[in-house]
Amino acid sequence: QSVLTQPPSASGTPGQRVTISCSGSSSNIGSNYVHWYQQLPGTAPKLLIYRNNQRPSGVPDRFSGSKSGTSASLAISGLRSEEEADYYCAAWDDSLSAVVFGGGTKLTVL
Amino acid sequence: QITLKESGPTLVKPTQTLTLTCTFSGFSLSSTGVGVGWIRQPPGKALEWLALIYWDDDKRYSPSLKSRLTITKDTSKNQVVLTMTNMDPVDTATYYCTRSVQLGNFAYWGQGTLVTVSS
């Protein structure tokens, strides 16, 4: 049971906009930054969004992040087939004194 | 260019101690704000954070695994070592080494190393 809650799956067609949610509590998302990771099949995770809505160099602006209260979202616009992957949210939890991850969302591009 | 690479045994027996080494390049663990951490992923399952060590030797551990984990650094060798005691088959996972400049923010990852726990 993950501390951060994500839907197990999401889907979209090429070109579509999809969003993935991440729900937490006041001790994690509510008081700390949220970061998002993309894990393509058989590869190590890659940082996609940091500090709620910042993109590392090289990440297309089709990827965006937002946070409100104790929830966060990752949005992907102009969906591409190569973005079929698992997506994870992460945050520091003040109560646990630990980095906590969501359970991951498997994105399928139909 | 920042790179990290994990090394260690691929197979350990139950109750044994696992020792993993992360060898990195392209940055120094003596630079202010820099940390190196370990994250694991059981086959087909989610990511799980294990431990972090910072430039000032501040160490953070997963509360659920704290009693079994030790993280150390050798700045001169650009290495971070993670030991996990009393290994169990449920610890079978790919173990990743990562660079962190903020709690939860892991900008660089190693390729990962699969560790299987079996007798």
PDB file of C-alpha atoms in Angstrom:
ATOM      1  CA  GLN A   1       0.000   0.000   0.000  1.00  0.00           C
ATOM      2  CA  SER A   2       1.691   3.172  -1.216  1.00  0.00           C
ATOM      3  CA  VAL A   3       1.551   6.406   0.782  1.00  0.00           C
ATOM      4  CA  LEU A   4       0.798   8.353  -2.391  1.00  0.00           C
ATOM      5  CA  THR A   5      -2.209   7.146  -4.364  1.00  0.00           C
ATOM      6  CA  GLN A   6      -2.177   6.938  -8.138  1.00  0.00           C
ATOM      7  CA  PRO A   7      -4.634   5.280 -10.503  1.00  0.00           C
ATOM      8  CA  PRO A   8      -3.132   1.962 -11.628  1.00  0.00           C
ATOM      9  CA  SER A   9      -3.827   2.655 -15.270  1.00  0.00           C
ATOM     10  CA  ALA A  10      -4.573   5.405 -17.742  1.00  0.00           C
ATOM     11  CA  SER A  11      -4.954   5.478 -21.489  1.00  0.00           C
ATOM     12  CA  GLY A  12      -5.227   7.796 -24.430  1.00  0.00           C
ATOM     13  CA  THR A  13      -4.934   7.952 -28.180  1.00  0.00           C
ATOM     14  CA  PRO A  14      -2.113   9.652 -30.051  1.00  0.00           C
ATOM     15  CA  GLY A  15      -2.452  13.409 -29.910  1.00  0.00           C
ATOM     16  CA  GLN A  16      -4.774  13.322 -26.941  1.00  0.00           C
ATOM     17  CA  ARG A  17      -4.229  15.001 -23.581  1.00  0.00           C
ATOM     18  CA  VAL A  18      -4.093  12.733 -20.548  1.00  0.00           C
ATOM     19  CA  THR A  19      -3.714  13.459 -16.868  1.00  0.00           C
ATOM     20  CA  ILE A  20      -2.461  11.276 -14.047  1.00  0.00           C
ATOM     21  CA  SER A  21      -3.356  12.113 -10.478  1.00  0.00           C
ATOM     22  CA  CYS A  22      -1.386  11.643  -7.283  1.00  0.00           C
ATOM     23  CA  SER A  23      -3.132  11.976  -3.944  1.00  0.00           C
ATOM     24  CA  GLY A  24      -1.393  12.352  -0.619  1.00  0.00           C
ATOM     25  CA  SER A  25      -1.754  14.126   2.697  1.00  0.00           C
ATOM     26  CA  SER A  26      -0.706  17.232   4.567  1.00  0.00           C
ATOM     27  CA  SER A  27       2.560  15.608   5.645  1.00  0.00           C
ATOM     28  CA  ASN A  28       3.777  14.908   2.113  1.00  0.00           C
ATOM     29  CA  ILE A  29       2.190  16.615  -0.898  1.00  0.00           C
ATOM     30  CA  GLY A  30       0.544  19.216   1.308  1.00  0.00           C
ATOM     31  CA  SER A  31       3.851  20.539   2.598  1.00  0.00           C
ATOM     32  CA  ASN A  32       6.551  19.422   0.172  1.00  0.00           C
ATOM     33  CA  TYR A  33       7.413  19.389  -3.503  1.00  0.00           C
ATOM     34  CA  VAL A  34       6.105  16.687  -5.801  1.00  0.00           C
ATOM     35  CA  HIS A  35       8.312  15.059  -8.417  1.00  0.00           C
ATOM     36  CA  TRP A  36       7.312  12.840 -11.336  1.00  0.00           C
ATOM     37  CA  TYR A  37       9.185  10.007 -13.012  1.00  0.00           C
ATOM     38  CA  GLN A  38       8.726   8.180 -16.296  1.00  0.00           C
ATOM     39  CA  GLN A  39       9.848   4.575 -16.577  1.00  0.00           C
ATOM     40  CA  LEU A  40       9.899   3.143 -20.059  1.00  0.00           C
ATOM     41  CA  PRO A  41       9.766  -0.656 -20.280  1.00  0.00           C
ATOM     42  CA  GLY A  42      12.988  -2.286 -19.150  1.00  0.00           C
ATOM     43  CA  THR A  43      14.732   0.969 -18.269  1.00  0.00           C
ATOM     44  CA  ALA A  44      15.579   3.013 -15.198  1.00  0.00           C
ATOM     45  CA  PRO A  45      13.176   5.776 -14.173  1.00  0.00           C
ATOM     46  CA  LYS A  46      13.749   9.249 -15.542  1.00  0.00           C
ATOM     47  CA  LEU A  47      12.959  12.527 -13.794  1.00  0.00           C
ATOM     48  CA  LEU A  48      10.126  14.171 -15.715  1.00  0.00           C
ATOM     49  CA  ILE A  49       8.920  16.959 -13.421  1.00  0.00           C
ATOM     50  CA  TYR A  50      10.527  18.348 -10.266  1.00  0.00           C
ATOM     51  CA  ARG A  51       9.359  20.876  -7.690  1.00  0.00           C
ATOM     52  CA  ASN A  52       5.716  20.394  -8.709  1.00  0.00           C
ATOM     53  CA  ASN A  53       5.940  21.928 -12.179  1.00  0.00           C
ATOM     54  CA  GLN A  54       9.547  22.303 -13.331  1.00  0.00           C
ATOM     55  CA  ARG A  55      10.877  20.406 -16.326  1.00  0.00           C
ATOM     56  CA  PRO A  56      14.489  19.243 -16.488  1.00  0.00           C
ATOM     57  CA  SER A  57      16.391  20.197 -19.581  1.00  0.00           C
ATOM     58  CA  GLY A  58      15.349  18.026 -22.502  1.00  0.00           C
ATOM     59  CA  VAL A  59      11.837  17.220 -21.285  1.00  0.00           C
ATOM     60  CA  PRO A  60       9.287  18.494 -23.819  1.00  0.00           C
ATOM     61  CA  ASP A  61       6.849  21.164 -22.718  1.00  0.00           C
ATOM     62  CA  ARG A  62       4.055  18.737 -23.549  1.00  0.00           C
ATOM     63  CA  PHE A  63       4.670  17.433 -20.053  1.00  0.00           C
ATOM     64  CA  SER A  64       3.400  19.607 -17.208  1.00  0.00           C
ATOM     65  CA  GLY A  65       2.846  19.233 -13.505  1.00  0.00           C
ATOM     66  CA  SER A  66       0.580  20.936 -11.014  1.00  0.00           C
ATOM     67  CA  LYS A  67      -0.222  20.747  -7.341  1.00  0.00           C
ATOM     68  CA  SER A  68      -3.199  21.824  -5.282  1.00  0.00           C
ATOM     69  CA  GLY A  69      -3.504  21.109  -1.588  1.00  0.00           C
ATOM     70  CA  THR A  70      -2.723  17.456  -1.012  1.00  0.00           C
ATOM     71  CA  SER A  71      -3.006  16.366  -4.640  1.00  0.00           C
ATOM     72  CA  ALA A  72      -0.863  16.689  -7.710  1.00  0.00           C
ATOM     73  CA  SER A  73      -1.288  15.949 -11.380  1.00  0.00           C
ATOM     74  CA  LEU A  74       0.864  15.168 -14.370  1.00  0.00           C
ATOM     75  CA  ALA A  75      -0.508  16.178 -17.750  1.00  0.00           C
ATOM     76  CA  ILE A  76       0.732  14.988 -21.101  1.00  0.00           C
ATOM     77  CA  SER A  77      -0.548  16.767 -24.174  1.00  0.00           C
ATOM     78  CA  GLY A  78      -0.086  15.614 -27.745  1.00  0.00           C
ATOM     79  CA  LEU A  79       0.343  12.050 -26.543  1.00  0.00           C
ATOM     80  CA  ARG A  80       2.817   9.902 -28.479  1.00  0.00           C
ATOM     81  CA  SER A  81       3.064   6.130 -28.727  1.00  0.00           C
ATOM     82  CA  GLU A  82       6.595   6.161 -27.318  1.00  0.00           C
ATOM     83  CA  GLU A  83       5.268   7.653 -24.084  1.00  0.00           C
ATOM     84  CA  GLU A  84       3.632   4.376 -23.170  1.00  0.00           C
ATOM     85  CA  ALA A  85       5.286   3.813 -19.808  1.00  0.00           C
ATOM     86  CA  ASP A  86       4.854   3.705 -16.053  1.00  0.00           C
ATOM     87  CA  TYR A  87       4.634   7.056 -14.284  1.00  0.00           C
ATOM     88  CA  TYR A  88       5.410   7.617 -10.603  1.00  0.00           C
ATOM     89  CA  CYS A  89       4.939  10.557  -8.286  1.00  0.00           C
ATOM     90  CA  ALA A  90       7.204  11.111  -5.266  1.00  0.00           C
ATOM     91  CA  ALA A  91       7.486  13.476  -2.332  1.00  0.00           C
ATOM     92  CA  TRP A  92       9.135  13.827   1.052  1.00  0.00           C
ATOM     93  CA  ASP A  93       6.915  12.901   3.962  1.00  0.00           C
ATOM     94  CA  ASP A  94       7.533  14.933   7.113  1.00  0.00           C
ATOM     95  CA  SER A  95       5.763  12.491   9.421  1.00  0.00           C
ATOM     96  CA  LEU A  96       7.571   9.421   8.128  1.00  0.00           C
ATOM     97  CA  SER A  97      10.854  11.250   7.485  1.00  0.00           C
ATOM     98  CA  ALA A  98      11.000   9.350   4.241  1.00  0.00           C
ATOM     99  CA  VAL A  99      10.733   9.731   0.503  1.00  0.00           C
ATOM    100  CA  VAL A 100       7.415   8.229  -0.535  1.00  0.00           C
ATOM    101  CA  PHE A 101       6.371   7.073  -3.982  1.00  0.00           C
ATOM    102  CA  GLY A 102       3.032   6.493  -5.572  1.00  0.00           C
ATOM    103  CA  GLY A 103       2.137   3.000  -6.708  1.00  0.00           C
ATOM    104  CA  GLY A 104       2.653   3.976 -10.324  1.00  0.00           C
ATOM    105  CA  THR A 105       0.321   4.483 -13.262  1.00  0.00           C
ATOM    106  CA  LYS A 106       0.661   2.405 -16.394  1.00  0.00           C
ATOM    107  CA  LEU A 107      -0.097   4.621 -19.374  1.00  0.00           C
ATOM    108  CA  THR A 108      -1.305   2.849 -22.489  1.00  0.00           C
ATOM    109  CA  VAL A 109      -1.370   4.624 -25.827  1.00  0.00           C
ATOM    110  CA  LEU A 110      -4.209   3.079 -27.795  1.00  0.00           C
TER     111      LEU A 110
ATOM    112  CA  GLN B   1      28.453  14.080 -17.762  1.00  0.00           C
ATOM    113  CA  ILE B   2      26.976  12.495 -14.659  1.00  0.00           C
ATOM    114  CA  THR B   3      26.908   8.708 -14.473  1.00  0.00           C
ATOM    115  CA  LEU B   4      26.198   6.214 -11.721  1.00  0.00           C
ATOM    116  CA  LYS B   5      26.694   2.468 -11.770  1.00  0.00           C
ATOM    117  CA  GLU B   6      25.663  -0.167  -9.288  1.00  0.00           C
ATOM    118  CA  SER B   7      27.742  -3.249  -8.553  1.00  0.00           C
ATOM    119  CA  GLY B   8      27.347  -6.205  -6.262  1.00  0.00           C
ATOM    120  CA  PRO B   9      26.131  -9.787  -6.157  1.00  0.00           C
ATOM    121  CA  THR B  10      23.267 -10.872  -8.351  1.00  0.00           C
ATOM    122  CA  LEU B  11      22.334 -13.734  -6.049  1.00  0.00           C
ATOM    123  CA  VAL B  12      22.299 -13.863  -2.265  1.00  0.00           C
ATOM    124  CA  LYS B  13      21.000 -16.489   0.112  1.00  0.00           C
ATOM    125  CA  PRO B  14      18.324 -15.817   2.725  1.00  0.00           C
ATOM    126  CA  THR B  15      19.723 -14.367   5.988  1.00  0.00           C
ATOM    127  CA  GLN B  16      22.886 -13.160   4.226  1.00  0.00           C
ATOM    128  CA  THR B  17      23.981  -9.535   4.095  1.00  0.00           C
ATOM    129  CA  LEU B  18      23.830  -7.687   0.775  1.00  0.00           C
ATOM    130  CA  THR B  19      26.518  -5.143  -0.041  1.00  0.00           C
ATOM    131  CA  LEU B  20      25.984  -2.877  -3.042  1.00  0.00           C
ATOM    132  CA  THR B  21      28.398  -0.274  -4.312  1.00  0.00           C
ATOM    133  CA  CYS B  22      27.485   2.783  -6.333  1.00  0.00           C
ATOM    134  CA  THR B  23      30.396   4.235  -8.303  1.00  0.00           C
ATOM    135  CA  PHE B  24      29.686   7.629  -9.788  1.00  0.00           C
ATOM    136  CA  SER B  25      31.373  10.266 -11.911  1.00  0.00           C
ATOM    137  CA  GLY B  26      30.670  13.791 -13.063  1.00  0.00           C
ATOM    138  CA  PHE B  27      30.034  15.221  -9.617  1.00  0.00           C
ATOM    139  CA  SER B  28      31.497  15.265  -6.132  1.00  0.00           C
ATOM    140  CA  LEU B  29      29.781  14.074  -2.997  1.00  0.00           C
ATOM    141  CA  SER B  30      31.623  16.791  -1.123  1.00  0.00           C
ATOM    142  CA  SER B  31      29.693  19.514  -2.943  1.00  0.00           C
ATOM    143  CA  THR B  32      27.103  21.314  -0.841  1.00  0.00           C
ATOM    144  CA  GLY B  33      23.594  19.953  -1.258  1.00  0.00           C
ATOM    145  CA  VAL B  34      24.532  16.803  -3.142  1.00  0.00           C
ATOM    146  CA  GLY B  35      23.304  13.408  -2.069  1.00  0.00           C
ATOM    147  CA  VAL B  36      23.331   9.827  -3.333  1.00  0.00           C
ATOM    148  CA  GLY B  37      20.486   7.466  -2.640  1.00  0.00           C
ATOM    149  CA  TRP B  38      19.233   3.958  -3.224  1.00  0.00           C
ATOM    150  CA  ILE B  39      15.835   2.949  -4.554  1.00  0.00           C
ATOM    151  CA  ARG B  40      14.618  -0.546  -5.323  1.00  0.00           C
ATOM    152  CA  GLN B  41      11.897  -2.060  -7.459  1.00  0.00           C
ATOM    153  CA  PRO B  42      10.651  -5.644  -7.051  1.00  0.00           C
ATOM    154  CA  PRO B  43       9.753  -7.281 -10.357  1.00  0.00           C
ATOM    155  CA  GLY B  44       6.499  -5.833 -11.652  1.00  0.00           C
ATOM    156  CA  LYS B  45       6.069  -3.585  -8.625  1.00  0.00           C
ATOM    157  CA  ALA B  46       6.477   0.037  -7.632  1.00  0.00           C
ATOM    158  CA  LEU B  47       9.563   2.007  -6.660  1.00  0.00           C
ATOM    159  CA  GLU B  48      10.611   1.958  -3.010  1.00  0.00           C
ATOM    160  CA  TRP B  49      13.059   4.437  -1.488  1.00  0.00           C
ATOM    161  CA  LEU B  50      15.702   2.907   0.766  1.00  0.00           C
ATOM    162  CA  ALA B  51      18.326   5.407   1.887  1.00  0.00           C
ATOM    163  CA  LEU B  52      20.132   8.690   1.204  1.00  0.00           C
ATOM    164  CA  ILE B  53      23.507  10.089   2.215  1.00  0.00           C
ATOM    165  CA  TYR B  54      24.449  13.735   1.785  1.00  0.00           C
ATOM    166  CA  TRP B  55      27.667  15.660   1.288  1.00  0.00           C
ATOM    167  CA  ASP B  56      27.799  16.463   5.015  1.00  0.00           C
ATOM    168  CA  ASP B  57      27.327  12.770   5.964  1.00  0.00           C
ATOM    169  CA  ASP B  58      23.682  13.311   6.898  1.00  0.00           C
ATOM    170  CA  LYS B  59      21.962   9.958   6.436  1.00  0.00           C
ATOM    171  CA  ARG B  60      18.286   9.173   5.944  1.00  0.00           C
ATOM    172  CA  TYR B  61      16.710   5.718   5.944  1.00  0.00           C
ATOM    173  CA  SER B  62      13.371   4.192   5.079  1.00  0.00           C
ATOM    174  CA  PRO B  63      11.629   3.771   8.454  1.00  0.00           C
ATOM    175  CA  SER B  64      10.448   0.269   7.569  1.00  0.00           C
ATOM    176  CA  LEU B  65      13.966  -0.917   6.706  1.00  0.00           C
ATOM    177  CA  LYS B  66      16.091   1.276   8.940  1.00  0.00           C
ATOM    178  CA  SER B  67      17.188  -1.529  11.250  1.00  0.00           C
ATOM    179  CA  ARG B  68      18.623  -3.473   8.305  1.00  0.00           C
ATOM    180  CA  LEU B  69      20.276  -0.699   6.300  1.00  0.00           C
ATOM    181  CA  THR B  70      23.595   1.110   6.480  1.00  0.00           C
ATOM    182  CA  ILE B  71      24.738   3.691   3.953  1.00  0.00           C
ATOM    183  CA  THR B  72      28.276   5.034   3.801  1.00  0.00           C
ATOM    184  CA  LYS B  73      30.336   7.127   1.420  1.00  0.00           C
ATOM    185  CA  ASP B  74      33.932   7.264   0.272  1.00  0.00           C
ATOM    186  CA  THR B  75      34.318  10.684  -1.261  1.00  0.00           C
ATOM    187  CA  SER B  76      37.851  10.031  -2.467  1.00  0.00           C
ATOM    188  CA  LYS B  77      36.704   7.000  -4.460  1.00  0.00           C
ATOM    189  CA  ASN B  78      33.389   8.535  -5.599  1.00  0.00           C
ATOM    190  CA  GLN B  79      31.547   5.612  -4.109  1.00  0.00           C
ATOM    191  CA  VAL B  80      28.531   5.010  -1.899  1.00  0.00           C
ATOM    192  CA  VAL B  81      27.948   1.635  -0.272  1.00  0.00           C
ATOM    193  CA  LEU B  82      24.629   0.239   0.907  1.00  0.00           C
ATOM    194  CA  THR B  83      24.451  -2.808   3.146  1.00  0.00           C
ATOM    195  CA  MET B  84      21.224  -4.636   3.903  1.00  0.00           C
ATOM    196  CA  THR B  85      21.237  -7.369   6.502  1.00  0.00           C
ATOM    197  CA  ASN B  86      19.111 -10.480   6.878  1.00  0.00           C
ATOM    198  CA  MET B  87      18.057 -10.714   3.238  1.00  0.00           C
ATOM    199  CA  ASP B  88      14.774 -12.428   2.421  1.00  0.00           C
ATOM    200  CA  PRO B  89      13.218 -13.538  -0.875  1.00  0.00           C
ATOM    201  CA  VAL B  90      10.870 -10.519  -0.684  1.00  0.00           C
ATOM    202  CA  ASP B  91      13.973  -8.332  -1.059  1.00  0.00           C
ATOM    203  CA  THR B  92      14.411  -9.624  -4.607  1.00  0.00           C
ATOM    204  CA  ALA B  93      14.433  -6.462  -6.691  1.00  0.00           C
ATOM    205  CA  THR B  94      16.328  -4.207  -9.033  1.00  0.00           C
ATOM    206  CA  TYR B  95      18.370  -1.822  -6.908  1.00  0.00           C
ATOM    207  CA  TYR B  96      19.047   1.644  -8.313  1.00  0.00           C
ATOM    208  CA  CYS B  97      21.620   4.204  -7.280  1.00  0.00           C
ATOM    209  CA  THR B  98      20.546   7.831  -7.742  1.00  0.00           C
ATOM    210  CA  ARG B  99      21.860  11.369  -7.328  1.00  0.00           C
ATOM    211  CA  SER B 100      19.741  13.739  -5.326  1.00  0.00           C
ATOM    212  CA  VAL B 101      19.855  17.476  -4.766  1.00  0.00           C
ATOM    213  CA  GLN B 102      16.540  17.601  -2.963  1.00  0.00           C
ATOM    214  CA  LEU B 103      14.460  15.141  -0.996  1.00  0.00           C
ATOM    215  CA  GLY B 104      12.475  13.113  -3.517  1.00  0.00           C
ATOM    216  CA  ASN B 105      14.193  14.703  -6.486  1.00  0.00           C
ATOM    217  CA  PHE B 106      16.380  12.085  -8.160  1.00  0.00           C
ATOM    218  CA  ALA B 107      17.720  13.600 -11.343  1.00  0.00           C
ATOM    219  CA  TYR B 108      20.201  10.904 -12.282  1.00  0.00           C
ATOM    220  CA  TRP B 109      19.894   7.150 -12.062  1.00  0.00           C
ATOM    221  CA  GLY B 110      22.148   4.166 -12.554  1.00  0.00           C
ATOM    222  CA  GLN B 111      21.061   1.344 -14.844  1.00  0.00           C
ATOM    223  CA  GLY B 112      20.072  -0.753 -11.836  1.00  0.00           C
ATOM    224  CA  THR B 113      21.203  -4.168 -10.700  1.00  0.00           C
ATOM    225  CA  LEU B 114      18.901  -7.129 -10.182  1.00  0.00           C
ATOM    226  CA  VAL B 115      19.455  -8.905  -6.889  1.00  0.00           C
ATOM    227  CA  THR B 116      17.766 -12.252  -6.377  1.00  0.00           C
ATOM    228  CA  VAL B 117      17.396 -13.732  -2.922  1.00  0.00           C
ATOM    229  CA  SER B 118      17.140 -17.484  -3.070  1.00  0.00           C
ATOM    230  CA  SER B 119      18.639 -20.532  -1.446  1.00  0.00           C
TER     231      SER B 119
END
